[in-house]
PDB file of C-alpha atoms in Angstrom:
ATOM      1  CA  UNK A 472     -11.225  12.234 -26.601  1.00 37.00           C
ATOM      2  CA  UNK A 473     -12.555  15.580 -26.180  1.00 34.00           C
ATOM      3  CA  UNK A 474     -13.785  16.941 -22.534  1.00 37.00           C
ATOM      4  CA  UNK A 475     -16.270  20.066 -22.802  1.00 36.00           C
ATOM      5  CA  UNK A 476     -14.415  22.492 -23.571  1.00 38.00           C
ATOM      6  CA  UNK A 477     -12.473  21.588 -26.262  1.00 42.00           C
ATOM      7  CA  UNK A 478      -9.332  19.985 -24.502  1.00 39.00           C
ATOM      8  CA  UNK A 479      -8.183  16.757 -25.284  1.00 41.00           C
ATOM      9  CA  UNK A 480      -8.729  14.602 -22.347  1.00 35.00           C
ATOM     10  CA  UNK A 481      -5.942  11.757 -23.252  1.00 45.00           C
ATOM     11  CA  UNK A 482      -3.113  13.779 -24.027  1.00 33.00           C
ATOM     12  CA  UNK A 483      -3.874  16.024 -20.759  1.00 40.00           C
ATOM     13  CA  UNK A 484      -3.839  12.740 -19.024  1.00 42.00           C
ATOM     14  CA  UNK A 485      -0.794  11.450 -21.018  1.00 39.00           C
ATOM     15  CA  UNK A 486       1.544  14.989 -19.855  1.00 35.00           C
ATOM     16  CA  UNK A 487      -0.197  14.911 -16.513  1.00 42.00           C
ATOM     17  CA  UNK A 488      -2.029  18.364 -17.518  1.00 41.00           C
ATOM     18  CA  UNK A 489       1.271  19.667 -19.311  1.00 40.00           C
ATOM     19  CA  UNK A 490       3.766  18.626 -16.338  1.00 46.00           C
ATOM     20  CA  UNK A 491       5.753  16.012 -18.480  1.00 37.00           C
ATOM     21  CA  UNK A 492       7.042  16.564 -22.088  1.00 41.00           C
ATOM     22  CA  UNK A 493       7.148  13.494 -22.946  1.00 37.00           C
ATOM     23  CA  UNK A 494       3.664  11.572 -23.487  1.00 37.00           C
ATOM     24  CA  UNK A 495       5.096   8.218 -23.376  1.00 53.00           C
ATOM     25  CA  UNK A 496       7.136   6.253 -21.436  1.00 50.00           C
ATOM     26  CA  UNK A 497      10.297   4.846 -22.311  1.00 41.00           C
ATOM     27  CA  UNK A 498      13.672   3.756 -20.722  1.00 50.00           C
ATOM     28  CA  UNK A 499      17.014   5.024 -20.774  1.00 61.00           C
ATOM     29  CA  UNK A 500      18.745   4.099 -23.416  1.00 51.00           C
ATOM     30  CA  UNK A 501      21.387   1.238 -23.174  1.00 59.00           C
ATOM     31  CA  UNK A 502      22.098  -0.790 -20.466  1.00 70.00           C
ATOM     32  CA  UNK A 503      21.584   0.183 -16.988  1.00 67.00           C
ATOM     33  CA  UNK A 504      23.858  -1.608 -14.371  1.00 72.00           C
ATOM     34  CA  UNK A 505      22.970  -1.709 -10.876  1.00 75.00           C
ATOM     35  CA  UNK A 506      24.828  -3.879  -8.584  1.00 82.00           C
ATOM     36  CA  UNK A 507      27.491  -0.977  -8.022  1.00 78.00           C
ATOM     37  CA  UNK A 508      24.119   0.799  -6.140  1.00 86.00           C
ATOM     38  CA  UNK A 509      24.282   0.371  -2.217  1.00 87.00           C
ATOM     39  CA  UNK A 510      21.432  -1.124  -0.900  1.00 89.00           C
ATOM     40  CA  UNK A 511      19.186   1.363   0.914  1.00 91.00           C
ATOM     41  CA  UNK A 512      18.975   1.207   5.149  1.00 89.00           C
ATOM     42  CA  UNK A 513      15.788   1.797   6.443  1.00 92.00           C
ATOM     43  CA  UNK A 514      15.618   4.740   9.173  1.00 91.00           C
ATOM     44  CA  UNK A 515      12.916   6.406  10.883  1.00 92.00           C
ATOM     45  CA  UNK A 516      11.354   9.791   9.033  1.00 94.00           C
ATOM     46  CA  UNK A 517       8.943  11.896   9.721  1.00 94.00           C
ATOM     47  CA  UNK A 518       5.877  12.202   7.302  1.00 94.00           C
ATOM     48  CA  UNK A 519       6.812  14.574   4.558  1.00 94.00           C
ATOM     49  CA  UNK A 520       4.445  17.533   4.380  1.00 90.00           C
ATOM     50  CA  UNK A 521       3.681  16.937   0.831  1.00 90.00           C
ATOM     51  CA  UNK A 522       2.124  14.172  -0.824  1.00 92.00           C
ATOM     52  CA  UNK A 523       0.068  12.534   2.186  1.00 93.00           C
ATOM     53  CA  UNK A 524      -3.134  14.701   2.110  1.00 90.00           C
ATOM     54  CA  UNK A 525      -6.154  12.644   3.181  1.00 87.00           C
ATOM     55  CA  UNK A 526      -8.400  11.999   0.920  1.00 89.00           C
ATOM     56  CA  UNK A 527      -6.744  12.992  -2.690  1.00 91.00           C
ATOM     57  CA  UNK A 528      -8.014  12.790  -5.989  1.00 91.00           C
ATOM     58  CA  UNK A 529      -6.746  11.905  -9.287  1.00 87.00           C
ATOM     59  CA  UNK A 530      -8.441  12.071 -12.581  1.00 80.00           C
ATOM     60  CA  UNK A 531     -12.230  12.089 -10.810  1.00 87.00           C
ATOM     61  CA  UNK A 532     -11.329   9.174  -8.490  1.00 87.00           C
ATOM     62  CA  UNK A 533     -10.803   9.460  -4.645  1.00 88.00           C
ATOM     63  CA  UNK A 534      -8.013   7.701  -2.936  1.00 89.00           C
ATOM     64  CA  UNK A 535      -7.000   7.469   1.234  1.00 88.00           C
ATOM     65  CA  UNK A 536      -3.848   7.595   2.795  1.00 89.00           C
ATOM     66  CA  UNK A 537      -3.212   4.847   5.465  1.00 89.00           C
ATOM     67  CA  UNK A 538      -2.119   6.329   8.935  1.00 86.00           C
ATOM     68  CA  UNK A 539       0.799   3.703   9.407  1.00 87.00           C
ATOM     69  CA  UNK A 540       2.729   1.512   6.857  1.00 86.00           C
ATOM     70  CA  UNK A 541       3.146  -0.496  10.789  1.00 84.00           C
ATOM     71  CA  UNK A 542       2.377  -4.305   9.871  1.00 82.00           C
ATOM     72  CA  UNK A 543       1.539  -3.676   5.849  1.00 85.00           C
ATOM     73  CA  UNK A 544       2.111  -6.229   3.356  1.00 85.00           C
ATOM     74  CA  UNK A 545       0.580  -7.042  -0.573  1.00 88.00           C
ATOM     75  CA  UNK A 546       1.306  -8.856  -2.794  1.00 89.00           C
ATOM     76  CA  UNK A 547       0.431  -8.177  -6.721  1.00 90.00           C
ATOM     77  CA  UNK A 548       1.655  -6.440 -10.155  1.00 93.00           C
ATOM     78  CA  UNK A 549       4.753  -3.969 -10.595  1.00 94.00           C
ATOM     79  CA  UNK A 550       5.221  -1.790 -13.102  1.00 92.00           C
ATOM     80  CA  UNK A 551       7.980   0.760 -13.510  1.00 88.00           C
ATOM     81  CA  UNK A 552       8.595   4.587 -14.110  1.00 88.00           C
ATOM     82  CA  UNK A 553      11.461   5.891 -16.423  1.00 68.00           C
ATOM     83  CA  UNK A 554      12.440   8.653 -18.258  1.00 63.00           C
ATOM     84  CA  UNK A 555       9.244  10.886 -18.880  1.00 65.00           C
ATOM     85  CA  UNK A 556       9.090  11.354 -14.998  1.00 63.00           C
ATOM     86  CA  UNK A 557      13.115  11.182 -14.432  1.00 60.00           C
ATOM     87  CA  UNK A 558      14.021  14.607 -13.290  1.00 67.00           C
ATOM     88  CA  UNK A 559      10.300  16.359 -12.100  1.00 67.00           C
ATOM     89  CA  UNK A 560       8.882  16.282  -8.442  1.00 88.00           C
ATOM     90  CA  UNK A 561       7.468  13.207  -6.741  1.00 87.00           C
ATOM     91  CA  UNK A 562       4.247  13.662  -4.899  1.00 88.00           C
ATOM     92  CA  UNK A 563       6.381  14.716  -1.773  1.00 86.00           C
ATOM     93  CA  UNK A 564       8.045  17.261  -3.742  1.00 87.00           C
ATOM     94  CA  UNK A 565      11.765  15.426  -4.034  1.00 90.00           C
ATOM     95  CA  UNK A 566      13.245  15.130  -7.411  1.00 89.00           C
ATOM     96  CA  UNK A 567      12.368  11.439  -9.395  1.00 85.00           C
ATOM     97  CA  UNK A 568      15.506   9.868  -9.840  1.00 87.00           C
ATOM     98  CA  UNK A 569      15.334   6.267 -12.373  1.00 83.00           C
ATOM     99  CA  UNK A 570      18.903   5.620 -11.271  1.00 86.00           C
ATOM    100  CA  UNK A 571      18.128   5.392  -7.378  1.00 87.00           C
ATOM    101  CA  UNK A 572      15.634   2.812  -5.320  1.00 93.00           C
ATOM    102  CA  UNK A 573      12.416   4.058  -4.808  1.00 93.00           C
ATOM    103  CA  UNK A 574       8.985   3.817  -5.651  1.00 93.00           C
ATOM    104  CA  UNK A 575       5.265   5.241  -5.833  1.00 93.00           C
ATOM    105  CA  UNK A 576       2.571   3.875  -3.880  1.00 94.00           C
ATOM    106  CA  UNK A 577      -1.673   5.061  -3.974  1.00 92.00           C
ATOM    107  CA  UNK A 578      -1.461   4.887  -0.381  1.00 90.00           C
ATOM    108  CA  UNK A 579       1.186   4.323   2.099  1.00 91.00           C
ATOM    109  CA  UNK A 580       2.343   7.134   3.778  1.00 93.00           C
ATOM    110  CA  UNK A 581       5.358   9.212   2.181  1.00 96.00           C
ATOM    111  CA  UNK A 582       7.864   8.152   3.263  1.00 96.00           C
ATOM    112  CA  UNK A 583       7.882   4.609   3.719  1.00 95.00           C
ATOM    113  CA  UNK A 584      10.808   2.196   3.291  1.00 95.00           C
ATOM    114  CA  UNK A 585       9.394  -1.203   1.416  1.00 95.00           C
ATOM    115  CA  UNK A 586      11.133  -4.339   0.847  1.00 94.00           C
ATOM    116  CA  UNK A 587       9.701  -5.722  -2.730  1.00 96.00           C
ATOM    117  CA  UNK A 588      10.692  -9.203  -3.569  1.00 94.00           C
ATOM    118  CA  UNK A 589       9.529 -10.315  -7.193  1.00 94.00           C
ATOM    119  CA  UNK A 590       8.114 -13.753  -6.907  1.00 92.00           C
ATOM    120  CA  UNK A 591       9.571 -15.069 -10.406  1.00 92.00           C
ATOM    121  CA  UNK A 592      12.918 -15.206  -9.056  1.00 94.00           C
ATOM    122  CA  UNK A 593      13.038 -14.395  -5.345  1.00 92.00           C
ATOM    123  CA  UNK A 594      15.047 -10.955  -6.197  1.00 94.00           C
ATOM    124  CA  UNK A 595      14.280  -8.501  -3.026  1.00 94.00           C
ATOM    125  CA  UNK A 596      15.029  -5.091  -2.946  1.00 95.00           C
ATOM    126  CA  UNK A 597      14.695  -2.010  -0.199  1.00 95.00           C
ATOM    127  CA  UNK A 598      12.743   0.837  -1.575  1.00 96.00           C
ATOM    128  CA  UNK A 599      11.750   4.176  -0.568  1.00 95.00           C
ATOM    129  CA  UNK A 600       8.314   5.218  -1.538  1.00 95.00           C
ATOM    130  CA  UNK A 601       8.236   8.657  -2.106  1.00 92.00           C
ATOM    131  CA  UNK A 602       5.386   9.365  -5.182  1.00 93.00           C
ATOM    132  CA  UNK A 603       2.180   8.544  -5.946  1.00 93.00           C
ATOM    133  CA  UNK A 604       0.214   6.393  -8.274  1.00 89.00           C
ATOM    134  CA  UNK A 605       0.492   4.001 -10.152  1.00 90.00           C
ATOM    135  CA  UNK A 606      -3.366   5.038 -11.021  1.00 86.00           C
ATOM    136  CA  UNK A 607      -4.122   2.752 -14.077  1.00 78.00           C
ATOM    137  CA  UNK A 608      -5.351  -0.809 -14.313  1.00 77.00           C
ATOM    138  CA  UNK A 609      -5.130  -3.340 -11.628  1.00 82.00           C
ATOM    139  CA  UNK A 610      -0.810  -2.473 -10.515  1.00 88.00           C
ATOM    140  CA  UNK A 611      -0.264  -2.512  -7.097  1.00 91.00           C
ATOM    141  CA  UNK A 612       3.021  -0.417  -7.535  1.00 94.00           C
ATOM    142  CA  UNK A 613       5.230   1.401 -10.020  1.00 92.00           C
ATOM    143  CA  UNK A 614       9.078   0.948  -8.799  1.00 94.00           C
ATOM    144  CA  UNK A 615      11.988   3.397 -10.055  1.00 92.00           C
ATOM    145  CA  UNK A 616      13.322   1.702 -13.259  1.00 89.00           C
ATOM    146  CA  UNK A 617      16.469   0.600 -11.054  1.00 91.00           C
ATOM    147  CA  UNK A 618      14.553  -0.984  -9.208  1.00 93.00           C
ATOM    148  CA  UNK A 619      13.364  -2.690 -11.615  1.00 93.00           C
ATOM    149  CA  UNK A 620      16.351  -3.500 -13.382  1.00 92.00           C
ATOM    150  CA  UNK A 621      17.878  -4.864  -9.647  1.00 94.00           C
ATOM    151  CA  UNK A 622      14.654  -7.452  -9.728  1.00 95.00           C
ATOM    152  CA  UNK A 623      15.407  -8.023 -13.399  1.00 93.00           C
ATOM    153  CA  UNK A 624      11.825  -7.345 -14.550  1.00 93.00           C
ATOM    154  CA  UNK A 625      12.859  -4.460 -16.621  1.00 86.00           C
ATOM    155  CA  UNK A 626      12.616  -5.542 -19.963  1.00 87.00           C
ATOM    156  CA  UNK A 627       9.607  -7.592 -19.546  1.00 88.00           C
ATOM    157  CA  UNK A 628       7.526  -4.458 -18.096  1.00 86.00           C
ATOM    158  CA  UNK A 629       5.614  -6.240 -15.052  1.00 92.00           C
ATOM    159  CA  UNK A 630       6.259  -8.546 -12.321  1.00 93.00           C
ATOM    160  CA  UNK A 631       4.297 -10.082  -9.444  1.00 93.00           C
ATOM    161  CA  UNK A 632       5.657  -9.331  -6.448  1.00 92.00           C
ATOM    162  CA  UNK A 633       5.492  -9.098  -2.945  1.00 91.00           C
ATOM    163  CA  UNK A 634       5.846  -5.685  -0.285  1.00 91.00           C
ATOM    164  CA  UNK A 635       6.671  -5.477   2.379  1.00 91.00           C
ATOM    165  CA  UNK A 636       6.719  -2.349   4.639  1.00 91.00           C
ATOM    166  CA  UNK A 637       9.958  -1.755   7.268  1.00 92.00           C
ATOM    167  CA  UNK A 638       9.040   0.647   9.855  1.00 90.00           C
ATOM    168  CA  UNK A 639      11.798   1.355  12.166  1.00 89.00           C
ATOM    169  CA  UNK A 640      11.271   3.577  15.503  1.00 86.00           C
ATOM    170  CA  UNK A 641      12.502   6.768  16.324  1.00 83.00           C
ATOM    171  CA  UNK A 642      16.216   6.871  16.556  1.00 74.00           C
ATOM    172  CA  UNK A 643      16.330   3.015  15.104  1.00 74.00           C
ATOM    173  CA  UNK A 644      17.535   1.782  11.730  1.00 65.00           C
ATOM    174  CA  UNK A 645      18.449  -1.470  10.073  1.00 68.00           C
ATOM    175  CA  UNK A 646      22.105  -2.532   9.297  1.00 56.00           C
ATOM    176  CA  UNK A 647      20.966  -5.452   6.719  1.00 44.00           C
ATOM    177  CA  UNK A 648      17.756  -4.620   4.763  1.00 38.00           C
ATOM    178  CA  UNK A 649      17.745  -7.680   2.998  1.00 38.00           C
ATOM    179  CA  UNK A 650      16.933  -9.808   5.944  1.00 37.00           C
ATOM    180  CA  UNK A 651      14.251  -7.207   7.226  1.00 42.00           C
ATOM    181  CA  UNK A 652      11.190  -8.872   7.375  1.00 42.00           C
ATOM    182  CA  UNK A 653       8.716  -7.490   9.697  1.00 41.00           C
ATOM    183  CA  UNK A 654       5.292  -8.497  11.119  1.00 34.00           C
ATOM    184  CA  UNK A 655       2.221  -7.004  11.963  1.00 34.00           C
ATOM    185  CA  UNK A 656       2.143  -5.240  15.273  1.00 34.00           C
ATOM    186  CA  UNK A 657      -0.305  -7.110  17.899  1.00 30.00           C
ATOM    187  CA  UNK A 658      -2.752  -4.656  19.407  1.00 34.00           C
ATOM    188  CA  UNK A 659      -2.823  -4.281  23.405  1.00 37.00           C
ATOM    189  CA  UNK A 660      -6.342  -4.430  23.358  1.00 43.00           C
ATOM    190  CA  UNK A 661      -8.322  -7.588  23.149  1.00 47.00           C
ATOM    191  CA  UNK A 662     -11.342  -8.525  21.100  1.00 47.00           C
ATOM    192  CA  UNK A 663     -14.569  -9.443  22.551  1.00 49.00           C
ATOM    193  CA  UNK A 664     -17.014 -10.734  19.936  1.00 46.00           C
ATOM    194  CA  UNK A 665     -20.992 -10.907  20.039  1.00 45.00           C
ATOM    195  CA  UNK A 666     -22.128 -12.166  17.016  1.00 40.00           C
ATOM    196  CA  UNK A 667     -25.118  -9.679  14.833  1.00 40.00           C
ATOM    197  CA  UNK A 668     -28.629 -10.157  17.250  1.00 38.00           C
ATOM    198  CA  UNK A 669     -26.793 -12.375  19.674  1.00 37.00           C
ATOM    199  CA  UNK A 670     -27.476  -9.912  23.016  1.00 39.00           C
ATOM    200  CA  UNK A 671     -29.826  -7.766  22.073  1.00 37.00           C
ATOM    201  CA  UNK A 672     -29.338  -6.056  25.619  1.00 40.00           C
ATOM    202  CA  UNK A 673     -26.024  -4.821  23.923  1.00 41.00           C
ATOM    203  CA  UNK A 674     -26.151  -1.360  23.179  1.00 44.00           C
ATOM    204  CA  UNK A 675     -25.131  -1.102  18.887  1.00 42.00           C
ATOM    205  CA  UNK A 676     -22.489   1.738  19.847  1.00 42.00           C
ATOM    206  CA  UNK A 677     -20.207  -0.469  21.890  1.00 68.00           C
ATOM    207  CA  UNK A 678     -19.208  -2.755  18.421  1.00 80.00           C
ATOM    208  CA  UNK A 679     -16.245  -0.969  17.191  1.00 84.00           C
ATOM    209  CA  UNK A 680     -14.824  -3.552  14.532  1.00 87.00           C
ATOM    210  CA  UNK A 681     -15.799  -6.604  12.568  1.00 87.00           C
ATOM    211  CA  UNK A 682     -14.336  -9.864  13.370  1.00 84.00           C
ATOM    212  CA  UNK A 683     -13.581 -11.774   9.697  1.00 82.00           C
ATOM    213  CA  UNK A 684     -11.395 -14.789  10.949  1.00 78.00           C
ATOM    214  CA  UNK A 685      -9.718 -16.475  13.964  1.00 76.00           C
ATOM    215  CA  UNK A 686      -6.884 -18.024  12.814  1.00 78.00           C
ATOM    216  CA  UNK A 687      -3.879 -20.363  14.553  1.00 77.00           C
ATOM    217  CA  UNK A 688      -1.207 -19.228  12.008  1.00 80.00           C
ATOM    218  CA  UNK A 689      -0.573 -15.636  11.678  1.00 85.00           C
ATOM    219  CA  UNK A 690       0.509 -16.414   7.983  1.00 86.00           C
ATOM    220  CA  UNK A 691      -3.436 -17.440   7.491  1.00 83.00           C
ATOM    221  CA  UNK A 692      -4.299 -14.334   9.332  1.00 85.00           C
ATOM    222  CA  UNK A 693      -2.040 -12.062   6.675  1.00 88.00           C
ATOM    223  CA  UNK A 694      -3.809 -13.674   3.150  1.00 87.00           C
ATOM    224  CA  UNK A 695      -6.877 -12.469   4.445  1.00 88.00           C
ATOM    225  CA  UNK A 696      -5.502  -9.256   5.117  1.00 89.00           C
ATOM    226  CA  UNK A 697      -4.174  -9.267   2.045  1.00 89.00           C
ATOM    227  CA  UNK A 698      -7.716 -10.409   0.292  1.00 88.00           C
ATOM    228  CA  UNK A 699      -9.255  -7.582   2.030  1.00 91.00           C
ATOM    229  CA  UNK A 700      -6.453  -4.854   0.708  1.00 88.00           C
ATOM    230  CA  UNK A 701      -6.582  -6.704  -2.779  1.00 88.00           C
ATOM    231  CA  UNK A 702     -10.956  -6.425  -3.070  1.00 88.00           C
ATOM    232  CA  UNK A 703     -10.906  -2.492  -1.400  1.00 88.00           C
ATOM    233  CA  UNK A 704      -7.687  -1.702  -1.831  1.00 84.00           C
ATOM    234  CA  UNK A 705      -7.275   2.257   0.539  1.00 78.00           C
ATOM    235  CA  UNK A 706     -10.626   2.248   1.603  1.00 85.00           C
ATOM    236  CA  UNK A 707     -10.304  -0.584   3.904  1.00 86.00           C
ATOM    237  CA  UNK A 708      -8.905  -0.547   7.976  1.00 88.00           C
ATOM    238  CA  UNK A 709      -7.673  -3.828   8.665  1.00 89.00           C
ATOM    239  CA  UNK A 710      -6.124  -4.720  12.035  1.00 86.00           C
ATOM    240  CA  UNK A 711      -4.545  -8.132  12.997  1.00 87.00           C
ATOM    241  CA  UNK A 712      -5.198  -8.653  16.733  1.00 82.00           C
ATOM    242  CA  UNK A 713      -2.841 -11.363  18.613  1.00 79.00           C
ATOM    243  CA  UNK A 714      -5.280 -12.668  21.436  1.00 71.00           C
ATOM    244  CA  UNK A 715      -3.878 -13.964  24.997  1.00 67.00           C
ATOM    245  CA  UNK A 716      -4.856 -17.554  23.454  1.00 63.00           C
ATOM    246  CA  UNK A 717      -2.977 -17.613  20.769  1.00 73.00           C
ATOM    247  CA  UNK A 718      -4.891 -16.474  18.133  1.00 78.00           C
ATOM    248  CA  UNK A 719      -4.757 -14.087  15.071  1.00 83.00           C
ATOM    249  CA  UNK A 720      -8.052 -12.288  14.739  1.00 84.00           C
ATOM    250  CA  UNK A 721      -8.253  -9.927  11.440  1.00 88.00           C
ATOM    251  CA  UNK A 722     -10.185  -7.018  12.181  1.00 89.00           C
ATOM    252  CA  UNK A 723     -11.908  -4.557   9.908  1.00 90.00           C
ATOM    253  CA  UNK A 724     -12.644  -0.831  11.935  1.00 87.00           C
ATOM    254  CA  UNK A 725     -12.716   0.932  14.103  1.00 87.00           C
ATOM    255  CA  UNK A 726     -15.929   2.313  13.721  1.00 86.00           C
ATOM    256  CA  UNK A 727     -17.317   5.282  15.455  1.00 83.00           C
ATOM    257  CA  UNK A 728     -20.839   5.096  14.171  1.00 85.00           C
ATOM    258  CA  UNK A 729     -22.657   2.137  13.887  1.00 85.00           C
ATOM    259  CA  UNK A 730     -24.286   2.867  10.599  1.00 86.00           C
ATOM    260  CA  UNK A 731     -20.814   2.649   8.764  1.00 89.00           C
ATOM    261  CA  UNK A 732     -20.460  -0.471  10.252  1.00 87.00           C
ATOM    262  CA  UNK A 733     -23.515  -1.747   8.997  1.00 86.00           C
ATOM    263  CA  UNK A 734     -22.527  -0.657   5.506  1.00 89.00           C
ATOM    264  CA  UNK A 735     -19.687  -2.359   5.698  1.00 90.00           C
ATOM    265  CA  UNK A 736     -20.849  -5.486   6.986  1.00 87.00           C
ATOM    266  CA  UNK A 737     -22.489  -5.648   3.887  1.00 86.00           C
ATOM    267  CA  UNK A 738     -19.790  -4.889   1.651  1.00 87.00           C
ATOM    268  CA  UNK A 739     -17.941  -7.888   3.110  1.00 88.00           C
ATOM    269  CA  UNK A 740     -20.824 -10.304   2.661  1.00 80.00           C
ATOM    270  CA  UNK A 741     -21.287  -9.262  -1.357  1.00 82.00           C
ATOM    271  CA  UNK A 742     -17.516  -9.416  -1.958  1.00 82.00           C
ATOM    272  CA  UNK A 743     -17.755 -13.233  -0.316  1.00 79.00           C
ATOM    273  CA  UNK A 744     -16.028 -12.661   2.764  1.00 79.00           C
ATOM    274  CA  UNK A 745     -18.768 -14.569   4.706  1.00 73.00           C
ATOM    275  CA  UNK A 746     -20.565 -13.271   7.392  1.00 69.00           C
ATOM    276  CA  UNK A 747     -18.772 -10.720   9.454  1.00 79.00           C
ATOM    277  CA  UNK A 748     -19.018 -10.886  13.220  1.00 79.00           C
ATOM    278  CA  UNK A 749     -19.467  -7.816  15.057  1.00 80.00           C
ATOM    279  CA  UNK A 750     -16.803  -6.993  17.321  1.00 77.00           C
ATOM    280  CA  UNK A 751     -15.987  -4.681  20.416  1.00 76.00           C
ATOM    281  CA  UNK A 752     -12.049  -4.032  21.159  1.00 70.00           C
ATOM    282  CA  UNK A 753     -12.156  -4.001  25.470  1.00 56.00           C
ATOM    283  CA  UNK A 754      -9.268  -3.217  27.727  1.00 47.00           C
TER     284      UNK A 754
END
């Protein structure tokens, strides 16, 4: 494909506009072993200065980088990244090494620590996601070819897996990754719902999130997190809200004009996530 001045569009894509020298893909020749690799330990780092501008764009499409990795969890396809990238910068500007564990992501903050289990075989490792992408078809992350090879999904290309994010505080850091598993962080505030034309004596500005689902189990509360991050993928705020009762409420906001909440409301309704209940977060 040609663009408009001449240039061919696919193999700018292909080098990422003459960065890489090799157009395709490949891994390293012979067999990779792994198991002599420690197993990463998640500490607390700052944001890198690279690589987390807000929003970026890449190849004419727009993508958002989320605040905090606090509470974030997907599941969906893996793909890997080998020799054409081994050896050039990551998004963050560290070197990409195949041989180590780490990973890119279109919108977790760099750096975050992940743990990815692939759901085949129950194989977990700790990651560090330091790059960007991966920005073709439906992938929900591109691991280091190690990784890969430490989930055993290496020759087969793909694998459907699960992330999970580790966020340790300041000064705090794991001494077993494998058995990290974290979960959302509960909100101080609580949620006060009035459902759309319910008190119309309610002034629109006071609504600050929508209200999708009040749920018993906060595993029921996470798939529809999930389902959210899955249909809108960075564009999407979702917040899981533990109420004094009990209760997991998932959130979509906050929303400082009520206008974008409106939009949204619809959004949610065509993508068959019912009808949203407006929602105003109260000390």
């Amino acid at each position: 494909m040609l663009g408009h001045d001449g240039s061919n569009i696919d193999l700018d894509k292909a080098s990422g506009g003459g960065r890489y020298s090799i157009l395709q893909d490949h891994a390293p020749s012979g067999d990779v072993k792994v198991d002599h690799l420690p197993d990463l330990v998640p500490k607390w780092e700052p944001k890198s200065r690279g690589g987390n501008k807000n929003p970026y764009e890449v190849w004419g499409k727009k993508y958002w980088v989320m605040d905090s990795a606090k509470g974030y969890t997907a599941e969906g396809t893996a793909s890997w990244y080998g020799k054409k990238f081994h050896g050039h910068k990551t998004s963050n500007g560290e070197i990409y090494d195949m041989y180590a564990f780490s990973a890119a992501h279109k919108s977790l903050p760099l750096p975050t620590f992940l743990k990815v289990t692939n759901l085949d075989n129950d194989r977990s490792v700790i990651v560090r996601v330091n790059d960007r992408g991966p920005f073709h078809g439906n992938r929900l992350i591109d691991l280091s070819y190690a990784a890969a090879v430490r989930l055993d999904y290496h020759k087969k290309g793909l694998a459907r897996v699960r992330i999970e994010a580790i966020t340790p505080a300041k000064g705090e850091t794991y001494t077993s990754a494998d058995a990290v598993k974290e979960t959302p962080q509960a909100l101080p505030n609580k949620a006060s719902a009035v459902s759309k034309g319910a008190d119309a004596s309610t002034p629109d500005l006071v609504f600050t999130h929508l209200q999708l689902g009040a749920f018993s189990s906060e595993a029921s509360a996470e798939k529809l997190k999930q389902r959210l991050f899955e249909t809108f993928d960075t564009s999407v705020r979702v917040e899981v809200n533990k109420q004094g009762d009990g209760l997991y409420k998932v959130l979509v906001g906050p929303y400082k004009e009520i206008n974008e909440l409106q939009q949204w409301q619809g959004k949610l309704q065509e993508n068959g996530f019912g009808s949203p209940v407006r929602v105003a977060l109260v000390p």
